[in-house]
Amino acid sequence: AMVALANMLYDGQLLPRDLGKAAHWFTEAANKCNGYAQYALGCMYANGSYFEQSDEKAFNWFKEAAEASEPNSQYCLALFYTEGRHVPKDDAMAAVWFDQAADQGHLPAMADLGLMKVMGRGVDQDVPAGVELLAKAAEYGYPDAEFYLGKLYYDGTYLDKDLNRAKKHLTKAAKMGDPDAAGLLEAMKKDRRRR
């Protein structure tokens, strides 16, 4: 109930938007070990929404929730390790947290872990397993996964270059609103015109 009330106050749904009251109820629920409330507080601190921006406090809330298996927090924690936010950059730790979130069906985590496996960044390189994760995330409609697959087939570094497959994945991503995919498709068209 505390989380539901906090969400309504945060979003201004049915009640006037009030970040102070939302923060209060998220904090109450987080102190009672509610993982979603801990995640919400992590986001508020990370973005400087109501609270003064603090990577340290955001990291601590994400870590507490992640250790209790909250997948969004596991993903955010992985991003902190990837970016070196508040903690030293550590791709191996990022992969651990992406993996835990991916196991719970978190699509962005699946895609990021898939890319790490393809490139051998933070984990042993395993191109087929990485492509499988990307394909699974793409199948569930995650545009970044479609973009990553398209780019991998376009570049031909980790997979055999295949412009038809690249175009197929990039087109799907672009139709879902991915601007990078649209840009790469445009570059491919210009390339063809020059030949």
PDB file of C-alpha atoms in Angstrom:
ATOM      1  CA  ALA A   1       0.000   0.000   0.000  1.00  0.00           C
ATOM      2  CA  MET A   2       2.869   2.379   0.833  1.00  0.00           C
ATOM      3  CA  VAL A   3       4.477   1.722  -2.571  1.00  0.00           C
ATOM      4  CA  ALA A   4       1.172   2.128  -4.406  1.00  0.00           C
ATOM      5  CA  LEU A   5       0.553   5.441  -2.646  1.00  0.00           C
ATOM      6  CA  ALA A   6       4.132   6.591  -3.315  1.00  0.00           C
ATOM      7  CA  ASN A   7       3.793   5.734  -7.018  1.00  0.00           C
ATOM      8  CA  MET A   8       0.530   7.688  -7.291  1.00  0.00           C
ATOM      9  CA  LEU A   9       2.119  10.690  -5.585  1.00  0.00           C
ATOM     10  CA  TYR A  10       5.252  10.450  -7.724  1.00  0.00           C
ATOM     11  CA  ASP A  11       3.338  10.189 -11.013  1.00  0.00           C
ATOM     12  CA  GLY A  12       0.468  12.487 -10.052  1.00  0.00           C
ATOM     13  CA  GLN A  13      -2.103   9.754 -10.743  1.00  0.00           C
ATOM     14  CA  LEU A  14      -5.413  10.241  -8.912  1.00  0.00           C
ATOM     15  CA  LEU A  15      -3.560  12.494  -6.458  1.00  0.00           C
ATOM     16  CA  PRO A  16      -1.655  15.746  -7.017  1.00  0.00           C
ATOM     17  CA  ARG A  17       2.033  15.110  -7.780  1.00  0.00           C
ATOM     18  CA  ASP A  18       4.052  15.452  -4.572  1.00  0.00           C
ATOM     19  CA  LEU A  19       7.647  14.214  -4.673  1.00  0.00           C
ATOM     20  CA  GLY A  20       8.188  14.925  -0.972  1.00  0.00           C
ATOM     21  CA  LYS A  21       5.308  12.684   0.109  1.00  0.00           C
ATOM     22  CA  ALA A  22       6.296  10.072  -2.506  1.00  0.00           C
ATOM     23  CA  ALA A  23       9.842  10.059  -1.099  1.00  0.00           C
ATOM     24  CA  HIS A  24       8.444   9.686   2.422  1.00  0.00           C
ATOM     25  CA  TRP A  25       6.330   6.622   1.545  1.00  0.00           C
ATOM     26  CA  PHE A  26       9.054   5.034  -0.603  1.00  0.00           C
ATOM     27  CA  THR A  27      11.440   5.461   2.358  1.00  0.00           C
ATOM     28  CA  GLU A  28       8.929   3.942   4.793  1.00  0.00           C
ATOM     29  CA  ALA A  29       8.451   0.918   2.515  1.00  0.00           C
ATOM     30  CA  ALA A  30      12.199   0.643   1.746  1.00  0.00           C
ATOM     31  CA  ASN A  31      12.997   0.563   5.463  1.00  0.00           C
ATOM     32  CA  LYS A  32      10.623  -2.404   5.686  1.00  0.00           C
ATOM     33  CA  CYS A  33      12.752  -4.175   3.016  1.00  0.00           C
ATOM     34  CA  ASN A  34      10.441  -3.571   0.048  1.00  0.00           C
ATOM     35  CA  GLY A  35      12.710  -4.092  -2.975  1.00  0.00           C
ATOM     36  CA  TYR A  36      10.676  -1.977  -5.367  1.00  0.00           C
ATOM     37  CA  ALA A  37      10.675   0.964  -2.928  1.00  0.00           C
ATOM     38  CA  GLN A  38      14.460   0.604  -2.531  1.00  0.00           C
ATOM     39  CA  TYR A  39      14.781   0.631  -6.327  1.00  0.00           C
ATOM     40  CA  ALA A  40      12.574   3.744  -6.573  1.00  0.00           C
ATOM     41  CA  LEU A  41      14.712   5.550  -3.981  1.00  0.00           C
ATOM     42  CA  GLY A  42      17.842   4.510  -5.859  1.00  0.00           C
ATOM     43  CA  CYS A  43      16.402   6.085  -9.010  1.00  0.00           C
ATOM     44  CA  MET A  44      15.424   9.260  -7.168  1.00  0.00           C
ATOM     45  CA  TYR A  45      18.946   9.680  -5.764  1.00  0.00           C
ATOM     46  CA  ALA A  46      20.593   8.727  -9.078  1.00  0.00           C
ATOM     47  CA  ASN A  47      18.551  11.333 -10.984  1.00  0.00           C
ATOM     48  CA  GLY A  48      18.443  14.001  -8.289  1.00  0.00           C
ATOM     49  CA  SER A  49      14.660  13.753  -8.248  1.00  0.00           C
ATOM     50  CA  TYR A  50      13.474  15.427  -5.004  1.00  0.00           C
ATOM     51  CA  PHE A  51      16.666  14.378  -3.184  1.00  0.00           C
ATOM     52  CA  GLU A  52      20.032  15.952  -3.905  1.00  0.00           C
ATOM     53  CA  GLN A  53      21.720  13.778  -6.552  1.00  0.00           C
ATOM     54  CA  SER A  54      23.942  11.185  -4.878  1.00  0.00           C
ATOM     55  CA  ASP A  55      25.564   8.244  -6.675  1.00  0.00           C
ATOM     56  CA  GLU A  56      26.588   6.849  -3.294  1.00  0.00           C
ATOM     57  CA  LYS A  57      23.042   6.761  -1.886  1.00  0.00           C
ATOM     58  CA  ALA A  58      21.640   5.517  -5.209  1.00  0.00           C
ATOM     59  CA  PHE A  59      24.229   2.719  -5.298  1.00  0.00           C
ATOM     60  CA  ASN A  60      23.474   1.720  -1.696  1.00  0.00           C
ATOM     61  CA  TRP A  61      19.717   1.502  -2.308  1.00  0.00           C
ATOM     62  CA  PHE A  62      20.214  -0.408  -5.588  1.00  0.00           C
ATOM     63  CA  LYS A  63      22.629  -2.808  -3.858  1.00  0.00           C
ATOM     64  CA  GLU A  64      20.251  -3.517  -0.994  1.00  0.00           C
ATOM     65  CA  ALA A  65      17.379  -4.238  -3.387  1.00  0.00           C
ATOM     66  CA  ALA A  66      19.596  -6.176  -5.829  1.00  0.00           C
ATOM     67  CA  GLU A  67      20.802  -8.472  -3.074  1.00  0.00           C
ATOM     68  CA  ALA A  68      17.132  -9.206  -2.338  1.00  0.00           C
ATOM     69  CA  SER A  69      16.644 -10.174  -6.035  1.00  0.00           C
ATOM     70  CA  GLU A  70      14.907  -7.021  -7.326  1.00  0.00           C
ATOM     71  CA  PRO A  71      15.766  -7.212 -11.088  1.00  0.00           C
ATOM     72  CA  ASN A  72      15.594  -3.489 -11.940  1.00  0.00           C
ATOM     73  CA  SER A  73      18.068  -2.781  -9.141  1.00  0.00           C
ATOM     74  CA  GLN A  74      20.334  -5.597 -10.309  1.00  0.00           C
ATOM     75  CA  TYR A  75      20.350  -3.980 -13.747  1.00  0.00           C
ATOM     76  CA  CYS A  76      21.057  -0.495 -12.327  1.00  0.00           C
ATOM     77  CA  LEU A  77      23.860  -1.871 -10.163  1.00  0.00           C
ATOM     78  CA  ALA A  78      25.390  -3.473 -13.268  1.00  0.00           C
ATOM     79  CA  LEU A  79      25.236  -0.107 -15.049  1.00  0.00           C
ATOM     80  CA  PHE A  80      27.015   1.565 -12.132  1.00  0.00           C
ATOM     81  CA  TYR A  81      29.841  -0.990 -12.473  1.00  0.00           C
ATOM     82  CA  THR A  82      29.892  -0.595 -16.276  1.00  0.00           C
ATOM     83  CA  GLU A  83      30.103   3.188 -16.050  1.00  0.00           C
ATOM     84  CA  GLY A  84      32.321   3.357 -12.971  1.00  0.00           C
ATOM     85  CA  ARG A  85      29.713   5.396 -11.090  1.00  0.00           C
ATOM     86  CA  HIS A  86      30.546   5.583  -7.366  1.00  0.00           C
ATOM     87  CA  VAL A  87      32.550   2.335  -7.724  1.00  0.00           C
ATOM     88  CA  PRO A  88      35.580   1.517  -9.865  1.00  0.00           C
ATOM     89  CA  LYS A  89      34.678   0.374 -13.367  1.00  0.00           C
ATOM     90  CA  ASP A  90      34.358  -3.430 -13.200  1.00  0.00           C
ATOM     91  CA  ASP A  91      32.955  -5.338 -16.191  1.00  0.00           C
ATOM     92  CA  ALA A  92      33.124  -8.667 -14.339  1.00  0.00           C
ATOM     93  CA  MET A  93      30.890  -7.346 -11.530  1.00  0.00           C
ATOM     94  CA  ALA A  94      28.596  -5.735 -14.117  1.00  0.00           C
ATOM     95  CA  ALA A  95      28.256  -9.112 -15.847  1.00  0.00           C
ATOM     96  CA  VAL A  96      27.345 -10.799 -12.549  1.00  0.00           C
ATOM     97  CA  TRP A  97      24.483  -8.353 -11.935  1.00  0.00           C
ATOM     98  CA  PHE A  98      23.336  -8.322 -15.592  1.00  0.00           C
ATOM     99  CA  ASP A  99      23.239 -12.127 -15.390  1.00  0.00           C
ATOM    100  CA  GLN A 100      21.092 -12.118 -12.232  1.00  0.00           C
ATOM    101  CA  ALA A 101      18.608  -9.656 -13.754  1.00  0.00           C
ATOM    102  CA  ALA A 102      18.610 -11.524 -17.096  1.00  0.00           C
ATOM    103  CA  ASP A 103      17.740 -14.758 -15.276  1.00  0.00           C
ATOM    104  CA  GLN A 104      14.555 -12.998 -14.130  1.00  0.00           C
ATOM    105  CA  GLY A 105      13.646 -11.984 -17.691  1.00  0.00           C
ATOM    106  CA  HIS A 106      14.936  -8.386 -17.574  1.00  0.00           C
ATOM    107  CA  LEU A 107      15.282  -7.584 -21.306  1.00  0.00           C
ATOM    108  CA  PRO A 108      17.863  -4.762 -21.131  1.00  0.00           C
ATOM    109  CA  ALA A 109      20.021  -6.968 -18.874  1.00  0.00           C
ATOM    110  CA  MET A 110      19.716  -9.852 -21.342  1.00  0.00           C
ATOM    111  CA  ALA A 111      20.803  -7.613 -24.212  1.00  0.00           C
ATOM    112  CA  ASP A 112      23.734  -6.065 -22.328  1.00  0.00           C
ATOM    113  CA  LEU A 113      24.924  -9.448 -21.057  1.00  0.00           C
ATOM    114  CA  GLY A 114      24.562 -10.877 -24.565  1.00  0.00           C
ATOM    115  CA  LEU A 115      26.753  -8.124 -25.967  1.00  0.00           C
ATOM    116  CA  MET A 116      29.334  -8.669 -23.220  1.00  0.00           C
ATOM    117  CA  LYS A 117      29.456 -12.395 -24.064  1.00  0.00           C
ATOM    118  CA  VAL A 118      29.843 -11.678 -27.772  1.00  0.00           C
ATOM    119  CA  MET A 119      32.721  -9.266 -27.114  1.00  0.00           C
ATOM    120  CA  GLY A 120      34.264 -11.183 -24.210  1.00  0.00           C
ATOM    121  CA  ARG A 121      34.000  -8.125 -21.976  1.00  0.00           C
ATOM    122  CA  GLY A 122      33.899  -9.018 -18.282  1.00  0.00           C
ATOM    123  CA  VAL A 123      33.154 -12.668 -19.125  1.00  0.00           C
ATOM    124  CA  ASP A 124      34.709 -15.410 -21.242  1.00  0.00           C
ATOM    125  CA  GLN A 125      33.888 -14.777 -24.880  1.00  0.00           C
ATOM    126  CA  ASP A 126      31.023 -16.964 -26.085  1.00  0.00           C
ATOM    127  CA  VAL A 127      29.598 -15.539 -29.308  1.00  0.00           C
ATOM    128  CA  PRO A 128      26.817 -18.156 -29.792  1.00  0.00           C
ATOM    129  CA  ALA A 129      25.558 -17.753 -26.187  1.00  0.00           C
ATOM    130  CA  GLY A 130      25.694 -13.957 -26.518  1.00  0.00           C
ATOM    131  CA  VAL A 131      23.778 -13.981 -29.804  1.00  0.00           C
ATOM    132  CA  GLU A 132      21.213 -16.324 -28.240  1.00  0.00           C
ATOM    133  CA  LEU A 133      20.619 -13.844 -25.388  1.00  0.00           C
ATOM    134  CA  LEU A 134      20.334 -10.950 -27.833  1.00  0.00           C
ATOM    135  CA  ALA A 135      17.910 -12.919 -30.010  1.00  0.00           C
ATOM    136  CA  LYS A 136      15.767 -13.774 -26.969  1.00  0.00           C
ATOM    137  CA  ALA A 137      15.574 -10.120 -25.888  1.00  0.00           C
ATOM    138  CA  ALA A 138      14.819  -9.099 -29.488  1.00  0.00           C
ATOM    139  CA  GLU A 139      12.095 -11.749 -29.739  1.00  0.00           C
ATOM    140  CA  TYR A 140      10.370 -10.149 -26.731  1.00  0.00           C
ATOM    141  CA  GLY A 141      10.432  -6.774 -28.453  1.00  0.00           C
ATOM    142  CA  TYR A 142      13.475  -5.044 -26.975  1.00  0.00           C
ATOM    143  CA  PRO A 143      14.685  -2.588 -29.679  1.00  0.00           C
ATOM    144  CA  ASP A 144      18.278  -2.297 -28.414  1.00  0.00           C
ATOM    145  CA  ALA A 145      18.723  -6.053 -28.856  1.00  0.00           C
ATOM    146  CA  GLU A 146      17.548  -5.772 -32.470  1.00  0.00           C
ATOM    147  CA  PHE A 147      19.969  -2.881 -32.979  1.00  0.00           C
ATOM    148  CA  TYR A 148      22.909  -4.799 -31.444  1.00  0.00           C
ATOM    149  CA  LEU A 149      22.184  -7.825 -33.660  1.00  0.00           C
ATOM    150  CA  GLY A 150      21.906  -5.619 -36.738  1.00  0.00           C
ATOM    151  CA  LYS A 151      25.168  -3.868 -35.930  1.00  0.00           C
ATOM    152  CA  LEU A 152      26.966  -7.175 -35.291  1.00  0.00           C
ATOM    153  CA  TYR A 153      25.885  -8.481 -38.716  1.00  0.00           C
ATOM    154  CA  TYR A 154      26.725  -5.138 -40.325  1.00  0.00           C
ATOM    155  CA  ASP A 155      30.218  -4.844 -38.802  1.00  0.00           C
ATOM    156  CA  GLY A 156      31.190  -8.466 -39.410  1.00  0.00           C
ATOM    157  CA  THR A 157      33.703  -8.447 -36.542  1.00  0.00           C
ATOM    158  CA  TYR A 158      32.176 -11.102 -34.287  1.00  0.00           C
ATOM    159  CA  LEU A 159      29.714 -12.638 -36.765  1.00  0.00           C
ATOM    160  CA  ASP A 160      30.011 -13.202 -40.493  1.00  0.00           C
ATOM    161  CA  LYS A 161      29.049  -9.989 -42.264  1.00  0.00           C
ATOM    162  CA  ASP A 162      25.486 -10.354 -43.536  1.00  0.00           C
ATOM    163  CA  LEU A 163      23.884  -7.152 -44.784  1.00  0.00           C
ATOM    164  CA  ASN A 164      20.463  -8.777 -45.305  1.00  0.00           C
ATOM    165  CA  ARG A 165      20.309  -9.927 -41.673  1.00  0.00           C
ATOM    166  CA  ALA A 166      21.699  -6.575 -40.548  1.00  0.00           C
ATOM    167  CA  LYS A 167      18.970  -4.746 -42.459  1.00  0.00           C
ATOM    168  CA  LYS A 168      16.252  -7.055 -41.050  1.00  0.00           C
ATOM    169  CA  HIS A 169      17.257  -6.420 -37.424  1.00  0.00           C
ATOM    170  CA  LEU A 170      17.943  -2.716 -37.911  1.00  0.00           C
ATOM    171  CA  THR A 171      14.587  -2.218 -39.622  1.00  0.00           C
ATOM    172  CA  LYS A 172      12.772  -3.851 -36.691  1.00  0.00           C
ATOM    173  CA  ALA A 173      14.681  -1.661 -34.223  1.00  0.00           C
ATOM    174  CA  ALA A 174      14.016   1.485 -36.260  1.00  0.00           C
ATOM    175  CA  LYS A 175      10.277   0.677 -36.412  1.00  0.00           C
ATOM    176  CA  MET A 176      10.337   0.505 -32.595  1.00  0.00           C
ATOM    177  CA  GLY A 177      11.837   4.002 -32.505  1.00  0.00           C
ATOM    178  CA  ASP A 178      15.574   3.271 -32.154  1.00  0.00           C
ATOM    179  CA  PRO A 179      17.342   6.336 -33.642  1.00  0.00           C
ATOM    180  CA  ASP A 180      20.728   4.573 -33.913  1.00  0.00           C
ATOM    181  CA  ALA A 181      19.173   1.823 -36.022  1.00  0.00           C
ATOM    182  CA  ALA A 182      17.511   4.401 -38.279  1.00  0.00           C
ATOM    183  CA  GLY A 183      20.859   6.189 -38.677  1.00  0.00           C
ATOM    184  CA  LEU A 184      22.711   2.987 -39.575  1.00  0.00           C
ATOM    185  CA  LEU A 185      20.015   2.023 -42.102  1.00  0.00           C
ATOM    186  CA  GLU A 186      20.416   5.437 -43.717  1.00  0.00           C
ATOM    187  CA  ALA A 187      24.210   4.944 -43.869  1.00  0.00           C
ATOM    188  CA  MET A 188      23.677   1.532 -45.498  1.00  0.00           C
ATOM    189  CA  LYS A 189      21.429   3.126 -48.158  1.00  0.00           C
ATOM    190  CA  LYS A 190      24.079   5.768 -48.920  1.00  0.00           C
ATOM    191  CA  ASP A 191      26.714   3.035 -49.149  1.00  0.00           C
ATOM    192  CA  ARG A 192      24.640   1.156 -51.727  1.00  0.00           C
ATOM    193  CA  ARG A 193      24.108   4.309 -53.790  1.00  0.00           C
ATOM    194  CA  ARG A 194      27.858   4.962 -53.963  1.00  0.00           C
ATOM    195  CA  ARG A 195      28.575   1.529 -55.431  1.00  0.00           C
TER     196      ARG A 195
END
